[in-house]
Backbone as XML, in Angstrom:
<?xml version="1.0"?>
<chain id="A" units="angstrom">
  <residue number="1" name="MET">
    <atom name="N" x="88.403" y="60.727" z="-59.700"/>
    <atom name="CA" x="87.789" y="61.814" z="-58.961"/>
    <atom name="C" x="86.379" y="62.036" z="-59.494"/>
  </residue>
  <residue number="2" name="ILE">
    <atom name="N" x="85.474" y="62.343" z="-58.581"/>
    <atom name="CA" x="84.093" y="62.649" z="-58.965"/>
    <atom name="C" x="83.745" y="64.054" z="-58.468"/>
  </residue>
  <residue number="3" name="ALA">
    <atom name="N" x="82.567" y="64.534" z="-58.831"/>
    <atom name="CA" x="82.148" y="65.885" z="-58.469"/>
    <atom name="C" x="82.196" y="66.124" z="-56.959"/>
  </residue>
  <residue number="4" name="ASP">
    <atom name="N" x="81.799" y="65.146" z="-56.166"/>
    <atom name="CA" x="81.820" y="65.329" z="-54.709"/>
    <atom name="C" x="83.237" y="65.529" z="-54.190"/>
  </residue>
  <residue number="5" name="ASP">
    <atom name="N" x="84.221" y="64.869" z="-54.809"/>
    <atom name="CA" x="85.625" y="65.062" z="-54.423"/>
    <atom name="C" x="86.070" y="66.487" z="-54.748"/>
  </residue>
  <residue number="6" name="PHE">
    <atom name="N" x="85.713" y="66.962" z="-55.940"/>
    <atom name="CA" x="86.038" y="68.326" z="-56.353"/>
    <atom name="C" x="85.400" y="69.321" z="-55.386"/>
  </residue>
  <residue number="7" name="ARG">
    <atom name="N" x="84.136" y="69.127" z="-55.110"/>
    <atom name="CA" x="83.390" y="70.010" z="-54.206"/>
    <atom name="C" x="84.058" y="70.036" z="-52.828"/>
  </residue>
  <residue number="8" name="GLU">
    <atom name="N" x="84.478" y="68.899" z="-52.325"/>
    <atom name="CA" x="85.122" y="68.819" z="-51.013"/>
    <atom name="C" x="86.426" y="69.620" z="-50.996"/>
  </residue>
  <residue number="9" name="ILE">
    <atom name="N" x="87.220" y="69.503" z="-52.049"/>
    <atom name="CA" x="88.474" y="70.261" z="-52.145"/>
    <atom name="C" x="88.181" y="71.754" z="-52.135"/>
  </residue>
  <residue number="10" name="VAL">
    <atom name="N" x="87.251" y="72.173" z="-52.969"/>
    <atom name="CA" x="86.943" y="73.599" z="-53.102"/>
    <atom name="C" x="86.387" y="74.155" z="-51.792"/>
  </residue>
  <residue number="11" name="LEU">
    <atom name="N" x="85.445" y="73.467" z="-51.196"/>
    <atom name="CA" x="84.803" y="73.981" z="-49.985"/>
    <atom name="C" x="85.701" y="73.921" z="-48.755"/>
  </residue>
  <residue number="12" name="SER">
    <atom name="N" x="86.836" y="73.226" z="-48.853"/>
    <atom name="CA" x="87.768" y="73.187" z="-47.726"/>
    <atom name="C" x="88.546" y="74.494" z="-47.593"/>
  </residue>
  <residue number="13" name="LEU">
    <atom name="N" x="88.478" y="75.360" z="-48.598"/>
    <atom name="CA" x="89.224" y="76.615" z="-48.569"/>
    <atom name="C" x="88.431" y="77.688" z="-47.829"/>
  </residue>
  <residue number="14" name="GLU">
    <atom name="N" x="89.097" y="78.383" z="-46.946"/>
    <atom name="CA" x="88.454" y="79.365" z="-46.079"/>
    <atom name="C" x="87.680" y="80.419" z="-46.874"/>
  </residue>
  <residue number="15" name="GLY">
    <atom name="N" x="86.472" y="80.683" z="-46.425"/>
    <atom name="CA" x="85.660" y="81.727" z="-47.018"/>
    <atom name="C" x="84.946" y="81.335" z="-48.293"/>
  </residue>
  <residue number="16" name="THR">
    <atom name="N" x="85.029" y="80.076" z="-48.692"/>
    <atom name="CA" x="84.387" y="79.625" z="-49.931"/>
    <atom name="C" x="82.935" y="79.263" z="-49.665"/>
  </residue>
  <residue number="17" name="VAL">
    <atom name="N" x="82.072" y="79.727" z="-50.554"/>
    <atom name="CA" x="80.661" y="79.391" z="-50.476"/>
    <atom name="C" x="80.206" y="78.824" z="-51.815"/>
  </residue>
  <residue number="18" name="GLU">
    <atom name="N" x="79.268" y="77.904" z="-51.745"/>
    <atom name="CA" x="78.702" y="77.317" z="-52.962"/>
    <atom name="C" x="77.426" y="78.045" z="-53.319"/>
  </residue>
  <residue number="19" name="GLY">
    <atom name="N" x="77.280" y="78.342" z="-54.575"/>
    <atom name="CA" x="76.072" y="78.956" z="-55.101"/>
    <atom name="C" x="75.708" y="78.262" z="-56.397"/>
  </residue>
  <residue number="20" name="ALA">
    <atom name="N" x="74.949" y="78.935" z="-57.214"/>
    <atom name="CA" x="74.574" y="78.373" z="-58.511"/>
    <atom name="C" x="74.477" y="79.509" z="-59.520"/>
  </residue>
  <residue number="21" name="HIS">
    <atom name="N" x="74.835" y="79.186" z="-60.733"/>
    <atom name="CA" x="74.766" y="80.144" z="-61.833"/>
    <atom name="C" x="74.446" y="79.371" z="-63.105"/>
  </residue>
  <residue number="22" name="MET">
    <atom name="N" x="73.425" y="79.772" z="-63.793"/>
    <atom name="CA" x="73.030" y="79.132" z="-65.045"/>
    <atom name="C" x="72.850" y="77.618" z="-64.891"/>
  </residue>
  <residue number="23" name="ASN">
    <atom name="N" x="72.189" y="77.227" z="-63.817"/>
    <atom name="CA" x="71.829" y="75.831" z="-63.546"/>
    <atom name="C" x="72.998" y="74.904" z="-63.263"/>
  </residue>
  <residue number="24" name="HIS">
    <atom name="N" x="74.097" y="75.450" z="-62.745"/>
    <atom name="CA" x="75.180" y="74.574" z="-62.298"/>
    <atom name="C" x="75.871" y="75.217" z="-61.102"/>
  </residue>
  <residue number="25" name="PRO">
    <atom name="N" x="76.500" y="74.387" z="-60.237"/>
    <atom name="CA" x="77.135" y="74.902" z="-59.034"/>
    <atom name="C" x="78.331" y="75.794" z="-59.356"/>
  </residue>
  <residue number="26" name="ASP">
    <atom name="N" x="78.484" y="76.865" z="-58.580"/>
    <atom name="CA" x="79.712" y="77.641" z="-58.643"/>
    <atom name="C" x="80.205" y="77.876" z="-57.223"/>
  </residue>
  <residue number="27" name="PHE">
    <atom name="N" x="81.470" y="78.259" z="-57.128"/>
    <atom name="CA" x="82.118" y="78.432" z="-55.836"/>
    <atom name="C" x="82.787" y="79.794" z="-55.819"/>
  </residue>
  <residue number="28" name="ARG">
    <atom name="N" x="82.535" y="80.550" z="-54.746"/>
    <atom name="CA" x="83.001" y="81.931" z="-54.656"/>
    <atom name="C" x="83.791" y="82.160" z="-53.376"/>
  </residue>
  <residue number="29" name="ALA">
    <atom name="N" x="84.735" y="83.056" z="-53.505"/>
    <atom name="CA" x="85.467" y="83.589" z="-52.355"/>
    <atom name="C" x="85.719" y="85.055" z="-52.678"/>
  </residue>
  <residue number="30" name="ASN">
    <atom name="N" x="85.728" y="85.880" z="-51.668"/>
    <atom name="CA" x="85.959" y="87.304" z="-51.875"/>
    <atom name="C" x="84.929" y="87.909" z="-52.833"/>
  </residue>
  <residue number="31" name="GLY">
    <atom name="N" x="83.746" y="87.314" z="-52.879"/>
    <atom name="CA" x="82.681" y="87.810" z="-53.741"/>
    <atom name="C" x="82.829" y="87.457" z="-55.204"/>
  </residue>
  <residue number="32" name="ARG">
    <atom name="N" x="83.772" y="86.594" z="-55.548"/>
    <atom name="CA" x="84.050" y="86.271" z="-56.954"/>
    <atom name="C" x="84.051" y="84.757" z="-57.196"/>
  </residue>
  <residue number="33" name="VAL">
    <atom name="N" x="83.561" y="84.368" z="-58.347"/>
    <atom name="CA" x="83.597" y="82.961" z="-58.745"/>
    <atom name="C" x="85.040" y="82.586" z="-59.091"/>
  </residue>
  <residue number="34" name="PHE">
    <atom name="N" x="85.503" y="81.470" z="-58.529"/>
    <atom name="CA" x="86.834" y="80.975" z="-58.883"/>
    <atom name="C" x="86.802" y="79.520" z="-59.346"/>
  </residue>
  <residue number="35" name="ALA">
    <atom name="N" x="85.667" y="78.856" z="-59.169"/>
    <atom name="CA" x="85.546" y="77.462" z="-59.600"/>
    <atom name="C" x="84.074" y="77.148" z="-59.831"/>
  </residue>
  <residue number="36" name="SER">
    <atom name="N" x="83.833" y="76.125" z="-60.629"/>
    <atom name="CA" x="82.458" y="75.669" z="-60.849"/>
    <atom name="C" x="82.486" y="74.221" z="-61.300"/>
  </residue>
  <residue number="37" name="LEU">
    <atom name="N" x="81.313" y="73.646" z="-61.314"/>
    <atom name="CA" x="81.110" y="72.322" z="-61.898"/>
    <atom name="C" x="80.227" y="72.510" z="-63.114"/>
  </residue>
  <residue number="38" name="LYS">
    <atom name="N" x="80.636" y="71.923" z="-64.224"/>
    <atom name="CA" x="79.830" y="72.044" z="-65.434"/>
    <atom name="C" x="78.580" y="71.174" z="-65.303"/>
  </residue>
  <residue number="39" name="PRO">
    <atom name="N" x="77.519" y="71.486" z="-66.067"/>
    <atom name="CA" x="76.326" y="70.631" z="-66.057"/>
    <atom name="C" x="76.726" y="69.171" z="-66.320"/>
  </residue>
  <residue number="40" name="GLY">
    <atom name="N" x="76.119" y="68.278" z="-65.593"/>
    <atom name="CA" x="76.492" y="66.863" z="-65.666"/>
    <atom name="C" x="77.544" y="66.498" z="-64.632"/>
  </residue>
  <residue number="41" name="GLU">
    <atom name="N" x="78.258" y="67.506" z="-64.127"/>
    <atom name="CA" x="79.233" y="67.372" z="-63.050"/>
    <atom name="C" x="80.327" y="66.340" z="-63.303"/>
  </residue>
  <residue number="42" name="THR">
    <atom name="N" x="80.744" y="66.199" z="-64.565"/>
    <atom name="CA" x="81.889" y="65.345" z="-64.885"/>
    <atom name="C" x="83.151" y="66.184" z="-65.111"/>
  </residue>
  <residue number="43" name="GLU">
    <atom name="N" x="82.963" y="67.517" z="-65.154"/>
    <atom name="CA" x="84.084" y="68.430" z="-65.357"/>
    <atom name="C" x="83.985" y="69.584" z="-64.369"/>
  </residue>
  <residue number="44" name="GLY">
    <atom name="N" x="85.135" y="69.952" z="-63.832"/>
    <atom name="CA" x="85.231" y="71.141" z="-63.012"/>
    <atom name="C" x="85.831" y="72.251" z="-63.854"/>
  </residue>
  <residue number="45" name="VAL">
    <atom name="N" x="85.745" y="73.465" z="-63.360"/>
    <atom name="CA" x="86.333" y="74.621" z="-64.039"/>
    <atom name="C" x="86.963" y="75.497" z="-62.970"/>
  </residue>
  <residue number="46" name="VAL">
    <atom name="N" x="88.159" y="76.011" z="-63.258"/>
    <atom name="CA" x="88.823" y="76.922" z="-62.335"/>
    <atom name="C" x="89.314" y="78.155" z="-63.086"/>
  </residue>
  <residue number="47" name="ARG">
    <atom name="N" x="89.395" y="79.250" z="-62.339"/>
    <atom name="CA" x="89.855" y="80.528" z="-62.888"/>
    <atom name="C" x="91.340" y="80.687" z="-62.550"/>
  </residue>
  <residue number="48" name="LEU">
    <atom name="N" x="92.190" y="80.496" z="-63.554"/>
    <atom name="CA" x="93.627" y="80.644" z="-63.382"/>
    <atom name="C" x="94.107" y="81.847" z="-64.177"/>
  </residue>
  <residue number="49" name="SER">
    <atom name="N" x="95.326" y="82.271" z="-63.930"/>
    <atom name="CA" x="95.925" y="83.268" z="-64.814"/>
    <atom name="C" x="96.304" y="82.532" z="-66.101"/>
  </residue>
  <residue number="50" name="PRO">
    <atom name="N" x="96.461" y="83.224" z="-67.212"/>
    <atom name="CA" x="96.886" y="82.541" z="-68.438"/>
    <atom name="C" x="98.208" y="81.781" z="-68.267"/>
  </residue>
  <residue number="51" name="ALA">
    <atom name="N" x="99.136" y="82.336" z="-67.491"/>
    <atom name="CA" x="100.417" y="81.649" z="-67.264"/>
    <atom name="C" x="100.226" y="80.373" z="-66.445"/>
  </residue>
  <residue number="52" name="GLU">
    <atom name="N" x="99.396" y="80.445" z="-65.409"/>
    <atom name="CA" x="99.112" y="79.252" z="-64.595"/>
    <atom name="C" x="98.415" y="78.200" z="-65.439"/>
  </residue>
  <residue number="53" name="GLN">
    <atom name="N" x="97.469" y="78.646" z="-66.269"/>
    <atom name="CA" x="96.771" y="77.719" z="-67.152"/>
    <atom name="C" x="97.749" y="77.010" z="-68.082"/>
  </residue>
  <residue number="54" name="ALA">
    <atom name="N" x="98.644" y="77.754" z="-68.696"/>
    <atom name="CA" x="99.625" y="77.162" z="-69.611"/>
    <atom name="C" x="100.453" y="76.088" z="-68.912"/>
  </residue>
  <residue number="55" name="GLU">
    <atom name="N" x="100.822" y="76.347" z="-67.668"/>
    <atom name="CA" x="101.631" y="75.375" z="-66.925"/>
    <atom name="C" x="100.859" y="74.097" z="-66.606"/>
  </residue>
  <residue number="56" name="VAL">
    <atom name="N" x="99.627" y="74.218" z="-66.113"/>
    <atom name="CA" x="98.884" y="72.995" z="-65.781"/>
    <atom name="C" x="98.526" y="72.205" z="-67.042"/>
  </residue>
  <residue number="57" name="VAL">
    <atom name="N" x="98.223" y="72.905" z="-68.118"/>
    <atom name="CA" x="97.909" y="72.211" z="-69.383"/>
    <atom name="C" x="99.163" y="71.507" z="-69.905"/>
  </residue>
  <residue number="58" name="ARG">
    <atom name="N" x="100.321" y="72.172" z="-69.795"/>
    <atom name="CA" x="101.577" y="71.584" z="-70.273"/>
    <atom name="C" x="101.936" y="70.327" z="-69.476"/>
  </residue>
  <residue number="59" name="THR">
    <atom name="N" x="101.755" y="70.381" z="-68.158"/>
    <atom name="CA" x="102.184" y="69.260" z="-67.325"/>
    <atom name="C" x="101.174" y="68.116" z="-67.270"/>
  </residue>
  <residue number="60" name="GLN">
    <atom name="N" x="99.874" y="68.424" z="-67.476"/>
    <atom name="CA" x="98.851" y="67.378" z="-67.405"/>
    <atom name="C" x="97.760" y="67.617" z="-68.449"/>
  </residue>
  <residue number="61" name="PRO">
    <atom name="N" x="98.100" y="67.449" z="-69.728"/>
    <atom name="CA" x="97.156" y="67.780" z="-70.804"/>
    <atom name="C" x="95.912" y="66.889" z="-70.866"/>
  </residue>
  <residue number="62" name="LYS">
    <atom name="N" x="95.930" y="65.732" z="-70.235"/>
    <atom name="CA" x="94.735" y="64.882" z="-70.231"/>
    <atom name="C" x="93.749" y="65.308" z="-69.148"/>
  </residue>
  <residue number="63" name="THR">
    <atom name="N" x="94.217" y="66.083" z="-68.199"/>
    <atom name="CA" x="93.376" y="66.531" z="-67.096"/>
    <atom name="C" x="92.886" y="67.959" z="-67.287"/>
  </residue>
  <residue number="64" name="PHE">
    <atom name="N" x="93.772" y="68.845" z="-67.732"/>
    <atom name="CA" x="93.461" y="70.273" z="-67.832"/>
    <atom name="C" x="93.395" y="70.712" z="-69.287"/>
  </residue>
  <residue number="65" name="VAL">
    <atom name="N" x="92.336" y="71.443" z="-69.625"/>
    <atom name="CA" x="92.103" y="71.923" z="-70.991"/>
    <atom name="C" x="91.582" y="73.365" z="-70.895"/>
  </residue>
  <residue number="66" name="PRO">
    <atom name="N" x="92.128" y="74.289" z="-71.704"/>
    <atom name="CA" x="91.570" y="75.642" z="-71.679"/>
    <atom name="C" x="90.099" y="75.625" z="-72.097"/>
  </residue>
  <residue number="67" name="ALA">
    <atom name="N" x="89.289" y="76.452" z="-71.455"/>
    <atom name="CA" x="87.900" y="76.622" z="-71.887"/>
    <atom name="C" x="87.910" y="77.214" z="-73.293"/>
  </residue>
  <residue number="68" name="ALA">
    <atom name="N" x="86.803" y="77.101" z="-73.995"/>
    <atom name="CA" x="86.724" y="77.589" z="-75.364"/>
    <atom name="C" x="86.721" y="79.114" z="-75.416"/>
  </residue>
  <residue number="69" name="GLY">
    <atom name="N" x="87.237" y="79.645" z="-76.486"/>
    <atom name="CA" x="87.133" y="81.061" z="-76.802"/>
    <atom name="C" x="87.782" y="81.991" z="-75.805"/>
  </residue>
  <residue number="70" name="ALA">
    <atom name="N" x="87.142" y="83.166" z="-75.638"/>
    <atom name="CA" x="87.689" y="84.216" z="-74.778"/>
    <atom name="C" x="87.823" y="83.759" z="-73.329"/>
  </residue>
  <residue number="71" name="TRP">
    <atom name="N" x="86.898" y="82.911" z="-72.861"/>
    <atom name="CA" x="86.998" y="82.410" z="-71.487"/>
    <atom name="C" x="88.315" y="81.688" z="-71.283"/>
  </residue>
  <residue number="72" name="GLY">
    <atom name="N" x="88.675" y="80.833" z="-72.213"/>
    <atom name="CA" x="89.930" y="80.099" z="-72.112"/>
    <atom name="C" x="91.139" y="81.015" z="-72.207"/>
  </residue>
  <residue number="73" name="ARG">
    <atom name="N" x="91.091" y="82.002" z="-73.079"/>
    <atom name="CA" x="92.209" y="82.948" z="-73.199"/>
    <atom name="C" x="92.390" y="83.761" z="-71.921"/>
  </residue>
  <residue number="74" name="GLN">
    <atom name="N" x="91.332" y="83.917" z="-71.143"/>
    <atom name="CA" x="91.416" y="84.633" z="-69.865"/>
    <atom name="C" x="91.922" y="83.736" z="-68.736"/>
  </residue>
  <residue number="75" name="GLY">
    <atom name="N" x="92.062" y="82.448" z="-68.990"/>
    <atom name="CA" x="92.598" y="81.534" z="-67.979"/>
    <atom name="C" x="91.622" y="80.513" z="-67.435"/>
  </residue>
  <residue number="76" name="TRP">
    <atom name="N" x="90.335" y="80.607" z="-67.804"/>
    <atom name="CA" x="89.375" y="79.611" z="-67.322"/>
    <atom name="C" x="89.768" y="78.256" z="-67.888"/>
  </residue>
  <residue number="77" name="THR">
    <atom name="N" x="89.875" y="77.277" z="-67.002"/>
    <atom name="CA" x="90.448" y="75.978" z="-67.338"/>
    <atom name="C" x="89.511" y="74.858" z="-66.915"/>
  </residue>
  <residue number="78" name="ILE">
    <atom name="N" x="89.242" y="73.953" z="-67.852"/>
    <atom name="CA" x="88.369" y="72.804" z="-67.589"/>
    <atom name="C" x="89.213" y="71.668" z="-67.020"/>
  </residue>
  <residue number="79" name="ILE">
    <atom name="N" x="88.671" y="71.015" z="-66.003"/>
    <atom name="CA" x="89.326" y="69.853" z="-65.384"/>
    <atom name="C" x="88.489" y="68.624" z="-65.692"/>
  </residue>
  <residue number="80" name="GLN">
    <atom name="N" x="89.089" y="67.660" z="-66.375"/>
    <atom name="CA" x="88.436" y="66.374" z="-66.619"/>
    <atom name="C" x="88.559" y="65.578" z="-65.319"/>
  </residue>
  <residue number="81" name="LEU">
    <atom name="N" x="87.464" y="65.448" z="-64.580"/>
    <atom name="CA" x="87.533" y="64.852" z="-63.246"/>
    <atom name="C" x="87.876" y="63.363" z="-63.268"/>
  </residue>
  <residue number="82" name="ALA">
    <atom name="N" x="87.331" y="62.619" z="-64.208"/>
    <atom name="CA" x="87.627" y="61.181" z="-64.272"/>
    <atom name="C" x="89.122" y="61.002" z="-64.534"/>
  </residue>
  <residue number="83" name="GLY">
    <atom name="N" x="89.783" y="60.318" z="-63.647"/>
    <atom name="CA" x="91.209" y="60.052" z="-63.815"/>
    <atom name="C" x="92.117" y="61.167" z="-63.325"/>
  </residue>
  <residue number="84" name="ALA">
    <atom name="N" x="91.551" y="62.266" z="-62.848"/>
    <atom name="CA" x="92.368" y="63.380" z="-62.359"/>
    <atom name="C" x="93.033" y="63.011" z="-61.033"/>
  </residue>
  <residue number="85" name="ARG">
    <atom name="N" x="94.261" y="63.421" z="-60.873"/>
    <atom name="CA" x="94.969" y="63.205" z="-59.610"/>
    <atom name="C" x="94.517" y="64.261" z="-58.604"/>
  </residue>
  <residue number="86" name="PRO">
    <atom name="N" x="94.070" y="63.839" z="-57.429"/>
    <atom name="CA" x="93.601" y="64.804" z="-56.431"/>
    <atom name="C" x="94.611" y="65.902" z="-56.125"/>
  </residue>
  <residue number="87" name="ALA">
    <atom name="N" x="95.894" y="65.578" z="-56.041"/>
    <atom name="CA" x="96.907" y="66.592" z="-55.734"/>
    <atom name="C" x="96.972" y="67.658" z="-56.828"/>
  </residue>
  <residue number="88" name="ALA">
    <atom name="N" x="96.833" y="67.252" z="-58.078"/>
    <atom name="CA" x="96.865" y="68.211" z="-59.186"/>
    <atom name="C" x="95.637" y="69.113" z="-59.151"/>
  </residue>
  <residue number="89" name="VAL">
    <atom name="N" x="94.490" y="68.524" z="-58.892"/>
    <atom name="CA" x="93.254" y="69.309" z="-58.812"/>
    <atom name="C" x="93.330" y="70.265" z="-57.627"/>
  </residue>
  <residue number="90" name="ARG">
    <atom name="N" x="93.784" y="69.780" z="-56.500"/>
    <atom name="CA" x="93.909" y="70.622" z="-55.310"/>
    <atom name="C" x="94.843" y="71.808" z="-55.594"/>
  </residue>
  <residue number="91" name="GLY">
    <atom name="N" x="95.946" y="71.558" z="-56.295"/>
    <atom name="CA" x="96.878" y="72.630" z="-56.637"/>
    <atom name="C" x="96.240" y="73.682" z="-57.524"/>
  </residue>
  <residue number="92" name="ALA">
    <atom name="N" x="95.490" y="73.256" z="-58.538"/>
    <atom name="CA" x="94.834" y="74.202" z="-59.444"/>
    <atom name="C" x="93.745" y="74.988" z="-58.719"/>
  </residue>
  <residue number="93" name="VAL">
    <atom name="N" x="92.980" y="74.319" z="-57.881"/>
    <atom name="CA" x="91.923" y="74.993" z="-57.111"/>
    <atom name="C" x="92.549" y="76.021" z="-56.165"/>
  </residue>
  <residue number="94" name="LEU">
    <atom name="N" x="93.649" y="75.673" z="-55.533"/>
    <atom name="CA" x="94.323" y="76.595" z="-54.625"/>
    <atom name="C" x="94.809" y="77.841" z="-55.373"/>
  </residue>
  <residue number="95" name="LEU">
    <atom name="N" x="95.378" y="77.659" z="-56.557"/>
    <atom name="CA" x="95.807" y="78.811" z="-57.361"/>
    <atom name="C" x="94.622" y="79.711" z="-57.701"/>
  </residue>
  <residue number="96" name="ALA">
    <atom name="N" x="93.500" y="79.100" z="-58.088"/>
    <atom name="CA" x="92.310" y="79.878" z="-58.440"/>
    <atom name="C" x="91.794" y="80.652" z="-57.236"/>
  </residue>
  <residue number="97" name="TRP">
    <atom name="N" x="91.750" y="80.012" z="-56.083"/>
    <atom name="CA" x="91.283" y="80.647" z="-54.847"/>
    <atom name="C" x="92.203" y="81.807" z="-54.460"/>
  </residue>
  <residue number="98" name="GLN">
    <atom name="N" x="93.508" y="81.584" z="-54.504"/>
    <atom name="CA" x="94.470" y="82.637" z="-54.179"/>
    <atom name="C" x="94.327" y="83.813" z="-55.146"/>
  </residue>
  <residue number="99" name="GLY">
    <atom name="N" x="94.034" y="83.500" z="-56.397"/>
    <atom name="CA" x="93.864" y="84.549" z="-57.396"/>
    <atom name="C" x="92.715" y="85.490" z="-57.079"/>
  </residue>
  <residue number="100" name="VAL">
    <atom name="N" x="91.578" y="84.958" z="-56.649"/>
    <atom name="CA" x="90.451" y="85.851" z="-56.328"/>
    <atom name="C" x="90.651" y="86.557" z="-54.990"/>
  </residue>
  <residue number="101" name="LEU">
    <atom name="N" x="91.385" y="85.951" z="-54.078"/>
    <atom name="CA" x="91.657" y="86.631" z="-52.812"/>
    <atom name="C" x="92.579" y="87.826" z="-53.011"/>
  </residue>
  <residue number="102" name="ALA">
    <atom name="N" x="93.400" y="87.791" z="-54.051"/>
    <atom name="CA" x="94.324" y="88.890" z="-54.335"/>
    <atom name="C" x="93.612" y="90.091" z="-54.970"/>
  </residue>
  <residue number="103" name="LEU">
    <atom name="N" x="92.385" y="89.903" z="-55.442"/>
    <atom name="CA" x="91.622" y="90.979" z="-56.082"/>
    <atom name="C" x="90.811" y="91.739" z="-55.046"/>
  </residue>
  <residue number="104" name="PRO">
    <atom name="N" x="90.439" y="92.998" z="-55.356"/>
    <atom name="CA" x="89.532" y="93.708" z="-54.447"/>
    <atom name="C" x="88.212" y="92.948" z="-54.351"/>
  </residue>
  <residue number="105" name="ARG">
    <atom name="N" x="87.588" y="93.022" z="-53.189"/>
    <atom name="CA" x="86.293" y="92.347" z="-53.007"/>
    <atom name="C" x="85.305" y="92.910" z="-54.011"/>
  </residue>
  <residue number="106" name="LYS">
    <atom name="N" x="84.586" y="92.027" z="-54.674"/>
    <atom name="CA" x="83.597" y="92.440" z="-55.656"/>
    <atom name="C" x="82.394" y="93.030" z="-54.933"/>
  </residue>
  <residue number="107" name="LYS">
    <atom name="N" x="81.958" y="94.191" z="-55.391"/>
    <atom name="CA" x="80.788" y="94.831" z="-54.799"/>
    <atom name="C" x="79.527" y="94.121" z="-55.252"/>
  </residue>
  <residue number="108" name="SER">
    <atom name="N" x="78.577" y="94.014" z="-54.352"/>
    <atom name="CA" x="77.299" y="93.406" z="-54.730"/>
    <atom name="C" x="76.548" y="94.363" z="-55.652"/>
  </residue>
  <residue number="109" name="LYS">
    <atom name="N" x="75.679" y="93.830" z="-56.483"/>
    <atom name="CA" x="74.935" y="94.643" z="-57.445"/>
    <atom name="C" x="74.072" y="95.700" z="-56.770"/>
  </residue>
  <residue number="110" name="GLY">
    <atom name="N" x="73.612" y="95.415" z="-55.562"/>
    <atom name="CA" x="72.740" y="96.344" z="-54.866"/>
    <atom name="C" x="73.492" y="97.473" z="-54.151"/>
  </residue>
  <residue number="111" name="ALA">
    <atom name="N" x="74.797" y="97.343" z="-54.004"/>
    <atom name="CA" x="75.588" y="98.323" z="-53.266"/>
    <atom name="C" x="76.227" y="99.310" z="-54.234"/>
  </residue>
  <residue number="112" name="ARG">
    <atom name="N" x="75.489" y="100.345" z="-54.581"/>
    <atom name="CA" x="75.999" y="101.352" z="-55.492"/>
    <atom name="C" x="76.257" y="102.636" z="-54.721"/>
  </residue>
  <residue number="113" name="THR">
    <atom name="N" x="77.219" y="103.382" z="-55.218"/>
    <atom name="CA" x="77.499" y="104.683" z="-54.617"/>
    <atom name="C" x="76.431" y="105.656" z="-55.052"/>
  </residue>
  <residue number="114" name="PRO">
    <atom name="N" x="75.820" y="106.385" z="-54.116"/>
    <atom name="CA" x="74.752" y="107.320" z="-54.502"/>
    <atom name="C" x="75.286" y="108.435" z="-55.403"/>
  </residue>
  <residue number="115" name="ALA">
    <atom name="N" x="74.461" y="108.875" z="-56.348"/>
    <atom name="CA" x="74.835" y="109.978" z="-57.239"/>
    <atom name="C" x="74.787" y="111.285" z="-56.465"/>
  </residue>
  <residue number="116" name="ARG">
    <atom name="N" x="75.609" y="112.224" z="-56.845"/>
    <atom name="CA" x="75.640" y="113.528" z="-56.161"/>
    <atom name="C" x="75.047" y="114.582" z="-57.027"/>
  </residue>
</chain>
């Protein structure tokens, strides 16, 4: 799998848009980032629950690795794209997408409630 394959999987999900953050692509739905490509685009990243992360890491430890530090403890999971099975990546991306759709829509920075 290469970055374009990852991008195709992610963008196939309804309401997903590609943007950029800190000089690398990210993917958002419901106003929230749920996936990204790391600089160099050899690794993808998805936002899973800690339980979902534990399961994908347990079943495919050569493909899925927790991100370092607090990000990893929160469920952010790195996907080693080279050698990754498309079905496994698609499953992890789908979980990440469903996770952000279950959250309230993130308010834009410019949309603040006026003070009274």
